[in-house]
Amino acid sequence: MPIDFTPLRKILKLEQEKGYSNGTVFGGLDKFLAKWAAQSEQYITNPVLLRRFKKLNSLDYSLLDKKQRRKQVENILAFVDDIEQQPIQKSKARPAPAKKAPVRKPKAAAITGDISLDSPITAIKGISSSLAARFGKLDVHTIRDLLYFFPNRHLDYSQLKTVSELTQGNEESIVANVWQVRETRMGARRSTEAIVGDETGNVRVVWFNNPYIVKQLSTNKKIVISGRLGIFKGLPVFESPEWESLEDRELTHTGRLVPVYPLTRGLYQRQVRNIMKGVIDSWSASLGEFLPSGIRQKCKLTGLSQAVSQAHFPDDEESKNKARVRLAFDELFLLQLGVLDRKYSFQQDQSASPLSADAPLLEKWFDSLPFTLTGAQNRVIKDILADIRKTTPMSRLLQGEVGSGKTAVAVTALLAAVASGYQGAFMAPTEILAGQHFASICRLLENAGQAEVKEEYLHSYSGLLPRPITIAMLIGDIKGKKKKELQQRIVDGEVDIIIGTHALIQKDVSFNRLGLVVVDEQHRFGVTQRSALRQKGLSPHVLVMTATPIPRTLALTLYGDLDLSVIDELPPGRQTIKTKWLKPTQRNSGYAFLRKQVAEGRQAFIICPLIEESEAIQARAAIAEFEHLSQQIFPDLKLELLHGRMSSKDKDGVMKSFRQRNCDILVSTPVVEVGIDIPNASVMLIESADRFGLSQLHQFRGRVGRGEEQSYCLLLAEHPSGLARQRLDIIEKTDDGFMLAEEDLKLRGPGEFFGTRQSGVPDLKMARISDIGLLERVRREAIELFEEDPGLKKTGHKPLLKELRRIWKTEGDELS
Ligand code: ADP
Ligand code: MG
């Protein structure tokens, strides 16, 4: 394949530099381009590229204005990039990967043939399996993982000074000659001391507790030193600075922007930095570019290899920022494409059963409700009923604050499914909540008619439809024969509405005619779980409900596959929950307040501290807290304990007792926070409130204030940091869920915010959600690309498709 693009590229770059004056080649660019086109045409076999090629050549450069010329040059360069990515020319046009992986030692070179980016890191010289295990703790397993193992931050050692310019107390960097070096004793510690200097003066350096450096330094060696300049006996001295010898190779630890990596036990900064420098030098060039060049140019993005290498060892602040933008773009772009693809295939390849409820049914149902629907509820119900009437499966995200009345909306949709002869499933994040939904939906249906059957996990009600509506709850507690029986009734179509947790979409549950799925509390349900349904061959309408107010841009990015409805109005008469952040010294007055409320006939929640490790540890902590509270603080009151390790039966028992007012204070782990509805509860006390996100605190707070009585939320924090204080101030003053969510996002990444790790959504390491401009740009580009080439089937998009599959961990030819 004899097309060599180098001259063409050179000419075009020159033309760009000269401001599109058409003076780059003698006789004008038209002639040059025509010649090039004539030579190349025969080699372009791909019909799409050929079409593009012809279009490009149909323009006369000399006749274009400056703006058009710029566009034309960009287009040709983009075309050249694309044509180079064609498999047939790959070996010629691009250097072979083996060449791109320079390995210093011949011994390692012998095995490069077998090493790829996806090889385990033990393939790298100097990484033993025990070292690899430590990296494993940081979720770094392959060479590619290492490339994407970004530093937390950089130390700015980039300003090299002379000895005479050094300022005491600052972090400084110098290049200096070693004049003297010796081992010294500082008390009992063996240390290294050196005198170094340049033409402007000398300075002392001490490495405390480290006699080994003596052997590495010798007189007249040139080294770079970066670190704090202290003072000792009136003279300046570098105290245990980073250093490296100047001859070695490019600077790694000194004299530049120096990366600071996250560590774990047994990993050391200097060691990790050395490893990373080697890996970046040898491997970053092997990362294949996957962004289409058109997008890269339009958005002025750094190339991938360059970006990865600059993210670790940047030349300067500017390249570091450019690298971050490129890598953040990738993350959001791939996220967005994956999400769009899901929407596309969800809606294109599948057809759902149209569901509808006739006017008399709706009227009867709305009349039976013990309240009048709010305007927002009505509007959202209209959206949903319009969606499910279609054969395109609905995928809608319903956002509404805690207490905004999402349940009634969901039940309306479920009724439409049942009225149309289909089943509806309602999935809750925990079994407690499933139980609560079961109870409250049963109550609503009973309002509208009459109970026919009332078995423990299965009720049926007449009144709304010509036949009774059967509703069942399927949870982990139901075992053996009983479970089989219930499952059989679901398969046989005897059950209309099935309520459970995500266990409902696990393998052993089959439906008869599943028409609609309602998913409560989206952030606990992942994208993967939604597609699990489809993999069972089911394409129901899906309604996802969340009480987490998600800022719109973010919602569109993370859940771009969903249409968005918002209940932005609370039912009338809802009270504001009075929130107070108590200083540690006010703990007792907090307890006294609880006691007073209980004396007035109210009930209270106490939420135990959030402990990261495990549910088991949380449970243990909650048990200890419960014992302390019931023995030391409230020995005269009735306390109950709720945690995630209890059996559902025990949990139910506790909830029942609390609901029936047999218990005054419910002590609970954060695991069981969501959705619990106890109107008589009027106080919530939250321990270690500084450990929770604002949105989460807001959710907790929504557990009270569901009845008539003025309700309160008390926050305790033992040693809040400055930042935590600010946040506690905010939650005390605002009850606007959206604002709280925005605040959360500013402080925590979106990944943390949504727990993307668990939800099957790719990790976001570089993207910041506060970067709205980038988010919007990414979304525009993704939509445009997707409209041009849904499924990314075009040849030029192959690398992108491959990357997308890798990131989303999907297999096969199709994206999802
Ligand atoms: P969400 O699930 O959105 O947090 P729920 O559906 O549980 O809220 O409703 C909270 C409470 O408000 C329930 O007790 C419910 O009966 C009541 N409710 C729902 N809609 C209305 C309304 N339009 N007017 C008055 N109360 C309502
Ligand atoms: Mg709810």
PDB file of N, CA, C and O in Angstrom, residues 45 377 461 488 656 797 800:
ATOM      1  N   THR A  45     -10.713   1.669  -1.048  1.00  0.00           N
ATOM      2  CA  THR A  45     -11.679   0.659  -1.468  1.00  0.00           C
ATOM      3  C   THR A  45     -12.990   0.774  -0.703  1.00  0.00           C
ATOM      4  O   THR A  45     -14.040   0.448  -1.221  1.00  0.00           O
ATOM      5  N   GLN A 377     -48.563  15.429  40.125  1.00  0.00           N
ATOM      6  CA  GLN A 377     -48.886  14.005  39.992  1.00  0.00           C
ATOM      7  C   GLN A 377     -49.728  13.769  38.736  1.00  0.00           C
ATOM      8  O   GLN A 377     -49.466  12.845  37.965  1.00  0.00           O
ATOM      9  N   TYR A 461     -58.250  -8.087  45.478  1.00  0.00           N
ATOM     10  CA  TYR A 461     -59.270  -7.076  45.753  1.00  0.00           C
ATOM     11  C   TYR A 461     -60.198  -6.929  44.561  1.00  0.00           C
ATOM     12  O   TYR A 461     -59.756  -6.851  43.416  1.00  0.00           O
ATOM     13  N   GLN A 488     -45.227 -20.385  40.783  1.00  0.00           N
ATOM     14  CA  GLN A 488     -46.087 -21.050  39.808  1.00  0.00           C
ATOM     15  C   GLN A 488     -47.292 -20.155  39.491  1.00  0.00           C
ATOM     16  O   GLN A 488     -47.679 -20.009  38.335  1.00  0.00           O
ATOM     17  N   LYS A 656     -43.267  -3.537  62.555  1.00  0.00           N
ATOM     18  CA  LYS A 656     -44.663  -3.631  62.960  1.00  0.00           C
ATOM     19  C   LYS A 656     -44.816  -3.019  64.359  1.00  0.00           C
ATOM     20  O   LYS A 656     -45.718  -2.225  64.603  1.00  0.00           O
ATOM     21  N   HIS A 797     -15.220   4.025  12.823  1.00  0.00           N
ATOM     22  CA  HIS A 797     -15.659   4.027  14.217  1.00  0.00           C
ATOM     23  C   HIS A 797     -15.326   2.724  14.932  1.00  0.00           C
ATOM     24  O   HIS A 797     -15.710   2.531  16.077  1.00  0.00           O
ATOM     25  N   LEU A 800     -13.477   2.996  18.226  1.00  0.00           N
ATOM     26  CA  LEU A 800     -14.356   3.549  19.258  1.00  0.00           C
ATOM     27  C   LEU A 800     -15.300   2.466  19.785  1.00  0.00           C
ATOM     28  O   LEU A 800     -15.506   2.321  20.991  1.00  0.00           O
TER      29      LEU A 800
END
